[in-house]
PDB file of C-alpha atoms in Angstrom:
ATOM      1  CA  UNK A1490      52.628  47.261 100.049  1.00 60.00           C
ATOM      2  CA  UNK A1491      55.060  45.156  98.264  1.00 60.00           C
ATOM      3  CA  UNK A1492      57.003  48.048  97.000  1.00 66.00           C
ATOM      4  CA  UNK A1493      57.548  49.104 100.463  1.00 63.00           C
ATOM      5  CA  UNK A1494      58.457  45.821 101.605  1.00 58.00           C
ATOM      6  CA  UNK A1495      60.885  45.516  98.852  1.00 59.00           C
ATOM      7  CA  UNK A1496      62.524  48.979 100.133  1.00 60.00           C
ATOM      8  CA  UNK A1497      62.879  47.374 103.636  1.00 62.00           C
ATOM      9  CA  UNK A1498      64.455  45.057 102.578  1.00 62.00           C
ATOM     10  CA  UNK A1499      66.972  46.325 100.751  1.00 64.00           C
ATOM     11  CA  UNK A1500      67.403  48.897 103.399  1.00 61.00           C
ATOM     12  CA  UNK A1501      68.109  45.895 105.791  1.00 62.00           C
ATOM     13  CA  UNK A1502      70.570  44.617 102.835  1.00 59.00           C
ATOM     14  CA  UNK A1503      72.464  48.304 103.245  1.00 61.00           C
ATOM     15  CA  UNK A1504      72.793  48.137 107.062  1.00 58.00           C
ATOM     16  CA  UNK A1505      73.677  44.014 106.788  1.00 56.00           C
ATOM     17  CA  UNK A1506      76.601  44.999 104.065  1.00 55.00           C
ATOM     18  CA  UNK A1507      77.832  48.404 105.581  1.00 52.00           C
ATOM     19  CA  UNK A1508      78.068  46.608 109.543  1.00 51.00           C
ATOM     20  CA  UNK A1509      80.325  43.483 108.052  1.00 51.00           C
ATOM     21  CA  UNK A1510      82.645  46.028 105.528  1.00 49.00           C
ATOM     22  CA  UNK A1511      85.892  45.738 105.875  1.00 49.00           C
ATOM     23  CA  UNK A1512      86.507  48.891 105.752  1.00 52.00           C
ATOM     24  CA  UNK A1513      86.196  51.849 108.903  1.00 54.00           C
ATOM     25  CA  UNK A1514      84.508  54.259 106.865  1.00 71.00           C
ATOM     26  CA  UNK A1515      81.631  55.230 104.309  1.00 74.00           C
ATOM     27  CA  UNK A1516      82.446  55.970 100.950  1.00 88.00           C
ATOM     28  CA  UNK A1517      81.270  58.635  99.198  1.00 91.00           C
ATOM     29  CA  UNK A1518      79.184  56.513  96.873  1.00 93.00           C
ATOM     30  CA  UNK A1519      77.648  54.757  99.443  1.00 92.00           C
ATOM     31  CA  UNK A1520      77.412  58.393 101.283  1.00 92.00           C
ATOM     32  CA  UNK A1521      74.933  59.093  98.687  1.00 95.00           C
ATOM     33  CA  UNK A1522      72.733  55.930  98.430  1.00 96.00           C
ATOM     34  CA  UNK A1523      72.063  56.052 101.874  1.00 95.00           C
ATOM     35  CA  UNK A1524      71.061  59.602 102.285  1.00 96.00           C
ATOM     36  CA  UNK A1525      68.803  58.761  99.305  1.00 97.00           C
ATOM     37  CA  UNK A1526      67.195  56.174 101.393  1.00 97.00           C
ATOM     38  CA  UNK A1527      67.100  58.131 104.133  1.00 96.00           C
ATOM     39  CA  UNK A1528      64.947  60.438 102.195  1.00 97.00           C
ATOM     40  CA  UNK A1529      62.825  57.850 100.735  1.00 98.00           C
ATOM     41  CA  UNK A1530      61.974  56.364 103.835  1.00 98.00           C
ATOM     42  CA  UNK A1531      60.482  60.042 105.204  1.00 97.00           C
ATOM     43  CA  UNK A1532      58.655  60.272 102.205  1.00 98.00           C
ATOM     44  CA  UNK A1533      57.391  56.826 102.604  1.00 98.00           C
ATOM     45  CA  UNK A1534      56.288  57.907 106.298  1.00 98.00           C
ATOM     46  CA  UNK A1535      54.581  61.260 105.299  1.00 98.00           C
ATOM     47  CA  UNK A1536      52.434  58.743 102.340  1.00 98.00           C
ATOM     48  CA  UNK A1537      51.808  56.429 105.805  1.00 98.00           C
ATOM     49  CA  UNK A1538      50.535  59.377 107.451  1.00 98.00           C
ATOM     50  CA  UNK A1539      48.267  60.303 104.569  1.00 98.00           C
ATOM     51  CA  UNK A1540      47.198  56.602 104.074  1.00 97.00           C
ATOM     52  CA  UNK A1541      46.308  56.742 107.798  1.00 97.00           C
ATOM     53  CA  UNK A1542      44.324  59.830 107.376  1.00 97.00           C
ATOM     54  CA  UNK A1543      42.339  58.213 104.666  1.00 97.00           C
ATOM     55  CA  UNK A1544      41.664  54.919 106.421  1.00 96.00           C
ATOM     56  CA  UNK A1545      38.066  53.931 107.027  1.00 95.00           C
ATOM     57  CA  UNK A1546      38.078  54.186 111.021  1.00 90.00           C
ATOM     58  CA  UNK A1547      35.342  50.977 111.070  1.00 93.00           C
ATOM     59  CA  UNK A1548      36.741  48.642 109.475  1.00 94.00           C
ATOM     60  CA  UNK A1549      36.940  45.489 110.680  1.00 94.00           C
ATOM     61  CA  UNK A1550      40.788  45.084 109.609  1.00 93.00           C
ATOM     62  CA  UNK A1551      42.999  48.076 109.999  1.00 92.00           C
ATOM     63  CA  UNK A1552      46.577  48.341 109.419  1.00 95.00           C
ATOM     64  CA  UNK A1553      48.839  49.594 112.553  1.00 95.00           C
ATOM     65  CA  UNK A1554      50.033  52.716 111.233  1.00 96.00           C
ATOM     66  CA  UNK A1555      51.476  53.547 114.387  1.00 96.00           C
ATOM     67  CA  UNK A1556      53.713  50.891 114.473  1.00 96.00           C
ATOM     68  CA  UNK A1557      54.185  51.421 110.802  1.00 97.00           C
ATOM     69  CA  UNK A1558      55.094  55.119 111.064  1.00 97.00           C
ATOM     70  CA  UNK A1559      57.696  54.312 114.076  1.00 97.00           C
ATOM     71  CA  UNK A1560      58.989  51.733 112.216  1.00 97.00           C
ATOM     72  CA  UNK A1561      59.850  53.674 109.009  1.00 97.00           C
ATOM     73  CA  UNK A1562      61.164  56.690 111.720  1.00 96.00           C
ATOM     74  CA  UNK A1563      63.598  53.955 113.122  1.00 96.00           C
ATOM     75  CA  UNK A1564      65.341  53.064 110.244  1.00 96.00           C
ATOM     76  CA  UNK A1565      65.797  56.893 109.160  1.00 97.00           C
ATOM     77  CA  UNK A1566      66.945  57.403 112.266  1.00 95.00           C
ATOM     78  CA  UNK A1567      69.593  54.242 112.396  1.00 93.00           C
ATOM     79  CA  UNK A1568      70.695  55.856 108.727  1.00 92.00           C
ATOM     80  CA  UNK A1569      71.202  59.299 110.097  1.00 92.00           C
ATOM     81  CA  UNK A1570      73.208  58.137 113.193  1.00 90.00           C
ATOM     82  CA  UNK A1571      75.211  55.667 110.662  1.00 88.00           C
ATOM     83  CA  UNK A1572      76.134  58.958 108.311  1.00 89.00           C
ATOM     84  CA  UNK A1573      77.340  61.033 111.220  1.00 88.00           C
ATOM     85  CA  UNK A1574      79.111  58.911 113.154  1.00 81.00           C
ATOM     86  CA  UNK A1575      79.716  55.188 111.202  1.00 69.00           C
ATOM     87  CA  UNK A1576      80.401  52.255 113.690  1.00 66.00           C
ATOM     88  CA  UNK A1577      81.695  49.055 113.241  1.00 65.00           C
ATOM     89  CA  UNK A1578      80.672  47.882 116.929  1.00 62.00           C
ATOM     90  CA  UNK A1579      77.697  46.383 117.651  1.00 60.00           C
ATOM     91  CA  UNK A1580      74.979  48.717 118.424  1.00 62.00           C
ATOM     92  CA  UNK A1581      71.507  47.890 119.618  1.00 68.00           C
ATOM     93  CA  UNK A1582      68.610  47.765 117.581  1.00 68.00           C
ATOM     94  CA  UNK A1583      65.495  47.939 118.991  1.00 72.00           C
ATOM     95  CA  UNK A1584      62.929  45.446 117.229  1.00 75.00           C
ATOM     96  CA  UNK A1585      60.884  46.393 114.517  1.00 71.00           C
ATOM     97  CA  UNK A1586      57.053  45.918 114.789  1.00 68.00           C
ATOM     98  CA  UNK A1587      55.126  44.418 112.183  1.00 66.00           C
ATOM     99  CA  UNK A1588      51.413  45.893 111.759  1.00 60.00           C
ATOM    100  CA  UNK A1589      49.038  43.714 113.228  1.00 59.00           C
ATOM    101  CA  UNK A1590      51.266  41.725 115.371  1.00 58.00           C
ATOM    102  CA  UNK A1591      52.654  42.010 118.910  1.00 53.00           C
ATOM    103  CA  UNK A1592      55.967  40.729 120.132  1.00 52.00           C
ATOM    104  CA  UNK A1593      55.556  37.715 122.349  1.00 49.00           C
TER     105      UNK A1593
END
């Protein structure tokens, strides 16, 4: 759990430093790292599906994996729409769930 965390959050670092760039496009370099972490995250969301699949149904805590899995599908999603068509203008993100909590 706290290697994923540590991915979202440098995957929240990437969209934080590629939004404020002063420049109007995405380098190559960058090009790269961020398909990379485009891939990582579906892997991480097919190893949430499997974790899901092996959960014990009655227990008395149980991660959200739905809110999980959309999560994780969000952010590859945000990536992909970044690579094809990067944006400096504000765009609308919707919030991201954390498992176990609702938004208030």
């Amino acid at each position: 759990m706290k290697n994923m965390l540590a991915v979202l959050m440098g995957v929240a670092l990437i969209f934080s430093n590629s939004v404020f760039a002063e420049v109007d496009t995405t380098t190559e370099a960058e090009k790269r790292y961020l398909i990379k972490v485009a891939q990582e995250l579906k892997h991480l969301d097919e190893l949430a599906a499997k974790a899901a699949s092996n959960a014990d149904p009655d227990a008395r805590v149980t991660l959200d994996y739905v809110a999980l899995r959309k999560d994780l599908q969000e952010m590859r999603r945000a990536l992909e729409v970044h690579l094809q068509k990067p944006s400096r203008s504000p765009r609308r993100i919707d919030e991201l769930a954390f498992a176990g909590h609702t938004a208030q």
